[in-house]
Each structure stands twice: as C-alpha cells, then as structure tokens.
CSV table of C-alpha atoms in Angstrom, one decimal:
chain,number,residue,atom,x,y,z
A,12,MET,CA,-49.1,-37.3,34.9
A,13,LYS,CA,-46.5,-39.2,33.0
A,14,LYS,CA,-46.7,-36.9,30.1
A,15,LYS,CA,-46.2,-33.9,32.2
A,16,ALA,CA,-43.2,-35.4,33.9
A,17,PHE,CA,-41.7,-36.4,30.6
A,18,ARG,CA,-42.1,-32.9,29.3
A,19,ALA,CA,-40.4,-31.5,32.3
A,20,ALA,CA,-37.6,-34.0,32.1
A,21,LEU,CA,-36.8,-33.8,28.4
A,22,PRO,CA,-35.1,-30.4,28.2
A,23,TYR,CA,-32.8,-31.3,31.1
A,24,THR,CA,-31.6,-34.4,29.2
A,25,LEU,CA,-30.8,-32.6,25.9
A,26,PRO,CA,-27.2,-31.9,26.7
A,27,ILE,CA,-26.8,-35.5,27.9
A,28,CYS,CA,-28.4,-36.5,24.5
A,29,VAL,CA,-25.7,-34.7,22.5
A,30,ALA,CA,-22.9,-35.8,24.7
A,31,PHE,CA,-24.0,-39.5,24.9
A,32,LEU,CA,-24.7,-39.8,21.2
A,33,PHE,CA,-21.1,-38.6,20.4
A,34,LEU,CA,-19.3,-40.4,23.2
A,35,GLY,CA,-21.4,-43.5,22.7
A,36,MET,CA,-20.7,-43.4,19.0
A,37,SER,CA,-16.9,-43.1,19.6
A,38,TYR,CA,-17.2,-46.1,22.0
A,39,GLY,CA,-19.2,-48.2,19.5
A,40,PHE,CA,-16.7,-47.2,16.8
A,41,LEU,CA,-13.8,-48.2,19.0
A,42,MET,CA,-15.3,-51.7,19.7
A,43,ARG,CA,-16.0,-52.3,16.0
A,44,SER,CA,-12.5,-51.3,15.1
A,45,LYS,CA,-11.2,-53.9,17.6
A,46,GLY,CA,-13.2,-56.5,15.8
A,47,PHE,CA,-16.3,-56.8,18.0
A,48,SER,CA,-19.8,-57.2,16.6
A,49,PHE,CA,-22.2,-54.3,17.3
A,50,VAL,CA,-24.0,-56.7,19.8
A,51,TYR,CA,-21.1,-56.1,22.2
A,52,PRO,CA,-21.3,-52.4,22.6
A,53,MET,CA,-25.1,-52.6,22.6
A,54,CYS,CA,-25.2,-55.1,25.5
A,55,MET,CA,-22.3,-53.5,27.4
A,56,SER,CA,-23.8,-50.1,27.2
A,57,LEU,CA,-27.1,-51.5,28.4
A,58,PHE,CA,-25.9,-53.7,31.3
A,59,ILE,CA,-22.7,-52.0,32.5
A,60,TYR,CA,-23.9,-48.5,31.7
A,61,ALA,CA,-20.9,-46.7,33.2
A,62,GLY,CA,-19.0,-44.8,30.4
A,63,SER,CA,-15.4,-44.9,31.6
A,64,MET,CA,-15.7,-48.5,32.7
A,65,GLU,CA,-17.0,-49.6,29.3
A,66,PHE,CA,-13.9,-48.2,27.7
A,67,VAL,CA,-11.8,-50.1,30.2
A,68,THR,CA,-13.7,-53.3,29.5
A,69,VAL,CA,-12.7,-53.2,25.9
A,70,ASP,CA,-9.2,-53.9,27.0
A,71,LEU,CA,-10.3,-56.5,29.5
A,72,LEU,CA,-12.0,-58.4,26.7
A,73,LEU,CA,-8.9,-58.4,24.7
A,74,SER,CA,-6.6,-59.7,27.4
A,75,ALA,CA,-6.6,-63.0,29.4
A,76,PHE,CA,-9.7,-64.2,31.2
A,77,HIS,CA,-9.8,-62.9,34.8
A,78,PRO,CA,-13.4,-62.3,35.8
A,79,PHE,CA,-12.7,-61.6,39.5
A,80,SER,CA,-10.1,-59.0,38.8
A,81,ALA,CA,-12.5,-57.4,36.3
A,82,PHE,CA,-15.1,-57.3,39.1
A,83,LEU,CA,-12.6,-55.7,41.5
A,84,LEU,CA,-11.5,-53.2,38.8
A,85,ALA,CA,-15.2,-52.2,38.2
A,86,LEU,CA,-15.6,-51.7,42.0
A,87,MET,CA,-12.6,-49.3,42.1
A,88,VAL,CA,-13.3,-47.4,38.9
A,89,ASN,CA,-16.9,-46.8,40.0
A,90,ALA,CA,-16.3,-46.2,43.7
A,91,ARG,CA,-17.7,-42.7,43.4
A,92,TYR,CA,-21.2,-44.2,43.0
A,93,LEU,CA,-21.1,-45.3,46.7
A,94,PHE,CA,-20.7,-41.6,47.4
A,95,TYR,CA,-23.7,-40.6,45.2
A,96,GLY,CA,-26.0,-42.9,46.9
A,97,ILE,CA,-26.0,-41.0,50.2
A,98,PRO,CA,-27.7,-37.7,49.0
A,99,MET,CA,-30.1,-39.9,46.9
A,100,LEU,CA,-31.3,-42.0,49.8
A,101,LYS,CA,-33.9,-39.3,50.6
A,102,ARG,CA,-34.7,-38.4,47.0
A,103,TYR,CA,-35.3,-41.9,45.8
A,104,LYS,CA,-37.3,-42.8,48.9
A,105,ASN,CA,-40.9,-43.9,48.3
A,106,CYS,CA,-40.4,-44.3,44.6
A,107,GLY,CA,-41.5,-47.9,44.8
A,108,TRP,CA,-40.6,-50.1,41.8
A,109,LYS,CA,-39.1,-47.1,40.0
A,110,LYS,CA,-36.3,-47.1,42.6
A,111,VAL,CA,-34.6,-50.1,41.1
A,112,PHE,CA,-34.4,-48.4,37.7
A,113,LEU,CA,-33.3,-45.1,39.2
A,114,ILE,CA,-30.4,-46.7,41.0
A,115,PHE,CA,-29.5,-49.0,38.1
A,116,GLY,CA,-29.3,-46.0,35.7
A,117,MET,CA,-27.6,-43.6,38.1
A,118,CYS,CA,-24.6,-42.5,35.9
A,119,ASP,CA,-22.8,-39.2,36.6
A,120,GLU,CA,-24.9,-37.1,34.3
A,121,VAL,CA,-28.3,-38.4,35.4
A,122,PHE,CA,-27.1,-38.1,39.0
A,123,SER,CA,-26.2,-34.4,38.5
A,124,ILE,CA,-29.7,-33.6,37.3
A,125,ASN,CA,-31.7,-35.8,39.7
A,126,CYS,CA,-29.6,-34.6,42.6
A,127,THR,CA,-30.0,-30.8,41.9
A,128,VAL,CA,-33.2,-30.2,40.0
A,129,ASN,CA,-36.5,-29.9,41.7
A,130,PRO,CA,-39.3,-30.3,39.2
A,131,PRO,CA,-42.3,-27.9,39.4
A,132,GLU,CA,-44.8,-28.6,42.2
A,133,ASP,CA,-47.4,-30.2,39.8
A,134,VAL,CA,-45.0,-32.7,38.3
A,135,ASP,CA,-44.6,-36.1,39.9
A,136,LYS,CA,-41.0,-36.3,41.1
A,137,GLY,CA,-40.6,-40.0,40.8
A,138,TRP,CA,-41.7,-40.0,37.2
A,139,PHE,CA,-39.5,-37.0,36.5
A,140,MET,CA,-36.4,-38.7,37.8
A,141,LEU,CA,-37.3,-41.9,36.1
A,142,PHE,CA,-37.6,-40.2,32.7
A,143,VAL,CA,-34.3,-38.4,33.2
A,144,THR,CA,-32.8,-41.8,34.0
A,145,TRP,CA,-34.4,-43.7,31.1
A,146,LEU,CA,-33.7,-41.0,28.5
A,147,GLY,CA,-30.0,-40.9,29.6
A,148,GLN,CA,-29.7,-44.7,29.1
A,149,LEU,CA,-31.6,-44.6,25.9
A,150,TYR,CA,-29.2,-42.0,24.5
A,151,TRP,CA,-26.2,-44.0,25.6
A,152,VAL,CA,-27.3,-47.3,24.2
A,153,SER,CA,-28.4,-45.7,20.9
A,154,GLY,CA,-25.1,-43.9,20.6
A,155,ALA,CA,-23.0,-47.0,21.2
A,156,THR,CA,-25.1,-49.1,18.8
A,157,LEU,CA,-25.2,-46.4,16.1
A,158,GLY,CA,-21.4,-45.9,16.4
A,159,ALA,CA,-20.8,-49.5,15.9
A,160,LEU,CA,-23.1,-49.7,13.0
A,161,LEU,CA,-22.2,-46.4,11.2
A,162,GLY,CA,-18.7,-45.8,12.5
A,163,TYR,CA,-17.1,-46.6,9.2
A,164,VAL,CA,-19.4,-44.4,7.2
A,165,ILE,CA,-19.6,-41.2,9.1
A,166,HIS,CA,-16.6,-39.3,10.3
A,167,PHE,CA,-16.5,-35.7,11.5
A,168,ASP,CA,-14.3,-33.5,13.6
A,169,THR,CA,-15.8,-33.5,17.0
A,170,LYS,CA,-12.7,-32.6,18.9
A,171,GLY,CA,-13.7,-30.9,22.2
A,172,ILE,CA,-17.3,-32.2,22.3
A,173,GLU,CA,-16.5,-33.9,25.5
A,174,PHE,CA,-16.5,-30.5,27.1
A,175,ILE,CA,-20.3,-30.5,27.0
A,176,MET,CA,-20.2,-32.7,30.2
A,177,THR,CA,-18.1,-30.1,32.0
A,178,ALA,CA,-20.5,-27.4,30.8
A,179,LEU,CA,-23.5,-29.4,32.1
A,180,PHE,CA,-21.9,-30.0,35.5
A,181,TRP,CA,-20.8,-26.4,35.7
A,182,VAL,CA,-24.3,-25.1,35.0
A,183,MET,CA,-25.6,-27.4,37.6
A,184,PHE,CA,-23.0,-25.9,40.0
A,185,LEU,CA,-24.1,-22.4,39.1
A,186,ASN,CA,-27.8,-23.3,39.7
A,187,GLN,CA,-26.9,-24.6,43.1
A,188,TRP,CA,-24.9,-21.5,43.8
A,189,GLU,CA,-28.2,-19.5,43.7
A,190,ASP,CA,-29.0,-21.3,46.9
A,191,LYS,CA,-26.8,-19.3,49.3
A,192,LYS,CA,-26.9,-21.7,52.1
A,193,GLY,CA,-24.9,-24.3,50.1
A,194,HIS,CA,-21.9,-22.1,49.4
A,195,LEU,CA,-19.7,-23.6,52.0
A,196,PRO,CA,-20.3,-27.3,51.1
A,197,ALA,CA,-20.0,-26.4,47.4
A,198,LEU,CA,-16.6,-24.7,47.9
A,199,VAL,CA,-15.4,-27.7,50.0
A,200,GLY,CA,-16.4,-30.0,47.1
A,201,LEU,CA,-14.9,-27.9,44.3
A,202,GLY,CA,-11.7,-26.9,46.2
A,203,GLY,CA,-11.1,-30.4,47.7
A,204,SER,CA,-11.5,-32.1,44.4
A,205,PHE,CA,-9.2,-29.8,42.5
A,206,LEU,CA,-6.6,-29.9,45.2
A,207,CYS,CA,-6.5,-33.7,45.0
A,208,LEU,CA,-6.5,-33.6,41.2
A,209,PHE,CA,-3.3,-31.6,41.3
A,210,ILE,CA,-1.7,-33.6,44.1
A,211,PHE,CA,-2.6,-37.2,43.0
A,212,GLY,CA,-3.1,-36.8,39.2
A,213,SER,CA,-6.0,-37.6,37.0
A,214,GLN,CA,-5.9,-41.4,37.5
A,215,ASN,CA,-5.9,-41.5,41.3
A,216,PHE,CA,-7.6,-38.4,42.7
A,217,MET,CA,-11.2,-39.5,43.1
A,218,LEU,CA,-10.8,-41.6,46.3
A,219,PRO,CA,-8.6,-39.1,48.1
A,220,ALA,CA,-11.0,-36.3,47.1
A,221,MET,CA,-14.0,-38.2,48.5
A,222,VAL,CA,-12.1,-38.9,51.7
A,223,LEU,CA,-11.0,-35.3,52.0
A,224,ILE,CA,-14.6,-34.0,51.5
A,225,VAL,CA,-15.9,-36.4,54.1
A,226,LEU,CA,-13.2,-35.3,56.5
A,227,CYS,CA,-13.9,-31.6,56.0
A,228,PHE,CA,-17.6,-32.2,56.5
A,229,THR,CA,-16.9,-34.1,59.7
A,230,ALA,CA,-14.7,-31.3,61.0
A,231,LEU,CA,-17.0,-28.5,60.0
A,232,ARG,CA,-20.2,-30.3,61.1
A,233,GLY,CA,-21.1,-27.6,63.7
A,234,SER,CA,-20.7,-24.7,61.3
A,235,MET,CA,-22.2,-26.5,58.2
A,236,ILE,CA,-25.5,-27.7,59.7
A,237,PRO,CA,-27.0,-24.4,60.6
A,238,GLU,CA,-25.9,-23.1,57.3
A,239,VAL,CA,-27.7,-25.8,55.4
A,240,GLU,CA,-30.8,-26.1,57.5
A,241,GLN,CA,-31.7,-22.5,57.8
B,14,MET,CA,-11.4,-65.2,24.9
B,15,THR,CA,-14.3,-67.4,24.0
B,16,VAL,CA,-17.8,-65.8,23.7
B,17,MET,CA,-18.7,-67.5,27.0
B,18,GLN,CA,-15.7,-65.9,28.7
B,19,SER,CA,-16.5,-62.5,27.2
B,20,ILE,CA,-20.0,-62.8,28.6
B,21,ILE,CA,-18.8,-63.7,32.0
B,22,THR,CA,-16.3,-60.8,32.0
B,23,ILE,CA,-19.0,-58.4,31.0
B,24,LEU,CA,-21.3,-59.7,33.7
B,25,ALA,CA,-18.5,-59.4,36.3
B,26,VAL,CA,-18.0,-55.8,35.3
B,27,ALA,CA,-21.7,-55.1,35.4
B,28,LEU,CA,-22.0,-56.7,38.8
B,29,GLY,CA,-19.1,-54.6,40.2
B,30,THR,CA,-20.7,-51.4,38.8
B,31,MET,CA,-24.1,-52.2,40.2
B,32,LEU,CA,-22.7,-53.1,43.6
B,33,THR,CA,-21.3,-49.6,43.9
B,34,ARG,CA,-24.7,-48.1,42.9
B,35,PHE,CA,-27.0,-50.3,45.0
B,36,LEU,CA,-24.9,-50.7,48.2
B,37,PRO,CA,-25.9,-47.4,50.0
B,38,PHE,CA,-29.5,-48.2,49.3
B,39,VAL,CA,-29.2,-51.7,50.6
B,40,VAL,CA,-27.4,-50.6,53.8
B,41,PHE,CA,-29.9,-47.9,54.5
B,42,PRO,CA,-33.3,-49.1,53.2
B,43,ASP,CA,-36.4,-46.9,53.2
B,44,SER,CA,-37.8,-48.7,56.2
B,45,LYS,CA,-34.9,-47.7,58.4
B,46,ASN,CA,-33.8,-44.2,59.3
B,47,PRO,CA,-30.1,-43.8,58.5
B,48,PRO,CA,-27.9,-42.5,61.4
B,49,GLN,CA,-27.9,-38.8,61.9
B,50,PHE,CA,-24.4,-38.4,60.5
B,51,ILE,CA,-25.5,-40.0,57.2
B,52,THR,CA,-28.5,-37.7,57.0
B,53,TYR,CA,-26.2,-34.8,57.6
B,54,LEU,CA,-23.9,-35.9,54.8
B,55,GLY,CA,-27.0,-36.3,52.6
B,56,THR,CA,-27.8,-32.6,53.0
B,57,VAL,CA,-24.3,-31.3,52.3
B,58,PHE,CA,-23.1,-33.9,49.7
B,59,PRO,CA,-25.3,-32.6,46.8
B,60,TYR,CA,-23.5,-29.3,46.8
B,61,ALA,CA,-20.0,-30.9,47.1
B,62,VAL,CA,-20.5,-33.8,44.6
B,63,ILE,CA,-21.3,-31.4,41.8
B,64,GLY,CA,-17.9,-29.8,42.4
B,65,LEU,CA,-16.3,-33.2,42.4
B,66,LEU,CA,-18.0,-33.9,39.0
B,67,VAL,CA,-16.6,-30.7,37.6
B,68,ALA,CA,-13.1,-31.8,38.5
B,69,TYR,CA,-13.8,-35.3,37.3
B,70,SER,CA,-14.9,-34.1,33.9
B,71,LEU,CA,-11.9,-31.9,33.6
B,72,LYS,CA,-9.3,-34.4,34.8
B,73,ASP,CA,-8.1,-35.4,31.3
B,74,PHE,CA,-7.7,-31.8,30.2
B,75,VAL,CA,-5.4,-30.8,33.1
B,76,GLY,CA,-1.8,-31.1,32.2
B,77,THR,CA,-2.3,-30.9,28.4
B,78,GLY,CA,-0.3,-28.4,26.3
B,79,SER,CA,-2.6,-25.4,26.7
B,80,HIS,CA,-2.3,-25.2,30.6
B,81,GLY,CA,-6.1,-25.3,31.0
B,82,ILE,CA,-6.5,-21.9,29.4
B,83,PRO,CA,-9.3,-22.9,27.0
B,84,GLU,CA,-11.1,-24.7,29.8
B,85,ILE,CA,-10.9,-21.7,32.1
B,86,LEU,CA,-12.0,-19.3,29.4
B,87,ALA,CA,-15.0,-21.5,28.4
B,88,ILE,CA,-16.0,-21.9,32.1
B,89,LEU,CA,-15.9,-18.1,32.6
B,90,PHE,CA,-17.9,-17.6,29.4
B,91,ILE,CA,-20.6,-20.1,30.6
B,92,THR,CA,-20.8,-18.3,33.9
B,93,ALA,CA,-21.3,-15.0,32.2
B,94,VAL,CA,-23.9,-16.3,29.7
B,95,HIS,CA,-25.7,-18.2,32.5
B,96,ARG,CA,-25.8,-15.1,34.8
B,97,TRP,CA,-27.2,-13.1,31.9
B,98,LYS,CA,-29.9,-15.4,30.4
B,99,LYS,CA,-30.4,-18.2,33.0
B,100,ASN,CA,-31.0,-20.6,30.2
B,101,MET,CA,-29.4,-24.0,30.8
B,102,LEU,CA,-29.3,-25.2,27.2
B,103,LEU,CA,-28.1,-21.9,25.9
B,104,SER,CA,-25.2,-21.7,28.5
B,105,ILE,CA,-24.2,-25.3,27.8
B,106,SER,CA,-24.2,-25.1,24.0
B,107,ALA,CA,-22.6,-21.7,23.9
B,108,GLY,CA,-19.8,-22.8,26.2
B,109,THR,CA,-19.2,-26.1,24.3
B,110,VAL,CA,-19.1,-24.4,20.9
B,111,LEU,CA,-16.6,-21.8,22.2
B,112,TYR,CA,-14.5,-24.6,23.7
B,113,MET,CA,-14.5,-26.6,20.4
B,114,PHE,CA,-13.5,-23.5,18.5
B,115,PHE,CA,-10.6,-22.9,20.9
B,116,VAL,CA,-9.2,-26.5,20.7
B,117,GLN,CA,-9.8,-26.9,17.0
B,118,ALA,CA,-8.7,-23.4,15.8
B,119,VAL,CA,-6.9,-21.4,18.4
B,120,PHE,CA,-4.9,-23.5,20.9
C-alpha cells in the first residue's frame, strides 16, 4: 500500500525536487557566506520549513535579539497558510497520526499538489499526501544542507530557475481548469490576486488579495454554490 | 547574537510559522463539523488559491525591466504544451527551460 502511494506521489514531486534543490542550495550558500555553520540552514530548513521566511530569518539572526517580533513577523509573512488550511480541513480529515506531519509540512508547493491532485482509486490518499509532503521536505532540507556544504565549490548559472515554481502552479491551474465547474472561483482567485499585486505591490498584496477573494466568494455565494456542487 | 539567542529566535520563527499552519485545524477539529460558510469556502478555495499562488510566485518578476514579457510568453508556451501533451513534467520543464533561455540570452 505504501509502495503504491509512493510511486504515485513521486512524479508529482519531481518539479519540487528541482526547484527545492536549487533554491535550498542558494539559501544554504547564503547562510554560509554570512558566516553560519551548515548546521544552521539544516536545522532552520527542517524546523521552520517556509522558504521566504527562512531567508528573512537570516537577517533576523544578524540583528539585535527580539524573539517576540521575530514571532510576529513569521505570523505575518506566513498568514497565507491560515487560508490554505480551510480547503484542507476535509482532505486531511481521518488521516490520524499522519495529519500532524501533513500540516507541519504544508508549504506552498506541497499544498498545490495535495489540494488539487486526486490519486487513482486504488492508492491510499493519506499515504499519497504524506509522501508528497515528506519528499518535499526532504528535498528542501537536502538542498539547504548541500548548498551550505558545497556552495563554495560549485557555481553555475541558474538564473531563471525560480520560474519552475510558477510553471508548477500554472500547470496545477490548467489541470483544475479541466474541471468546468471551478472556472468562476478560479478566475476570482487569479484576477483578484493580480489586481491586488498591481495595486499594493509585491510586498503587501497577499493579505488584501485574500480579503478580496473572501469578499467576492461571500458576495457570489448564491451563484457559486450550484456551480461547484453540480 | 549568542548561540542560545539564535536558537530562541529560530524557535520563535518556527512557532509563528506553525501557528499559521495549525490554527485552522485546531479551530475546526475532525470531531466538529465546521460552519456551513467554512465548508462552502473549502469547496471554492482550492480553485482560487492556486490562482493566488501563481500571482505569489510571479510577484518578484513584476515591475522588472522586461515588463513581464518573458513570463507571459513562457506561460502561454506552457499552456500550449500542456494542452497538446497533457504531461505535467514535460510542460513544467519545457516552460522553465524556455524562460531561462529568455532571461539569460534574450531579454
């Protein structure tokens, strides 16, 4: 059962593998270049496990000691995860002990797969989602650690590799688009997010975008529900 | 910062991050049925949040020198390849390679 779930999960995680190894390595390399031992990126990627926040934490570690403001900053930078939990309430239901790991490792990329992919009928969904989650975390921690260990030795031009994340999300979007009943909510999400990105700028658009999406869904509740539950 | 202070800072950041991930599941545990409005949001969010992630992953490209042209071209290319072959890994790698070629050699 586990083997089957692993085989089903692995191909979905390959783009994450490429992206996380490169991004993790650049993160590990950054920490080494600021004078931290490789133990730091290894532990931080394991315990914080939220890409952008780990980059921010590098600066926090180099400035004065303010643990409470570090805590608040993490809450704000990662507020989007509050949002992710809602569609996952049902999906992670009845997963028993796995649920703790599924929630702990719910980064953007893992979320985009666990939220949209329905594994084949004969594959255990809980194990499928757990393998997606664990593989994602394994790639990230390995990337960060390798980057810190090898960063000085290896250097190659990977400009633009970050785009693999956009490509992954966009393909997930296209897959969802096959499902006609989701067109309206998908357009609300895409349109509302880009609108807020242009109005509020890259640093501040996530919260307004989430508020706008919730407002649209509240206003369109009557017309959205029959569309989704057909 | 001392090592102890670093560890406390890392733990504070980890705690903040985990709070955002665990809170919805703590507020609406398996044993309790969430309010109807939350269930409704749960059915429409998956479609919307992927759109949000697309914007999130593009946020640092917007406003750079090339006006988003390489990004738009790469996204159109991914759409075409994905329509044609319906192969996730092929679409993703083809789009990323094209994008890297654009930013390294063209734009």
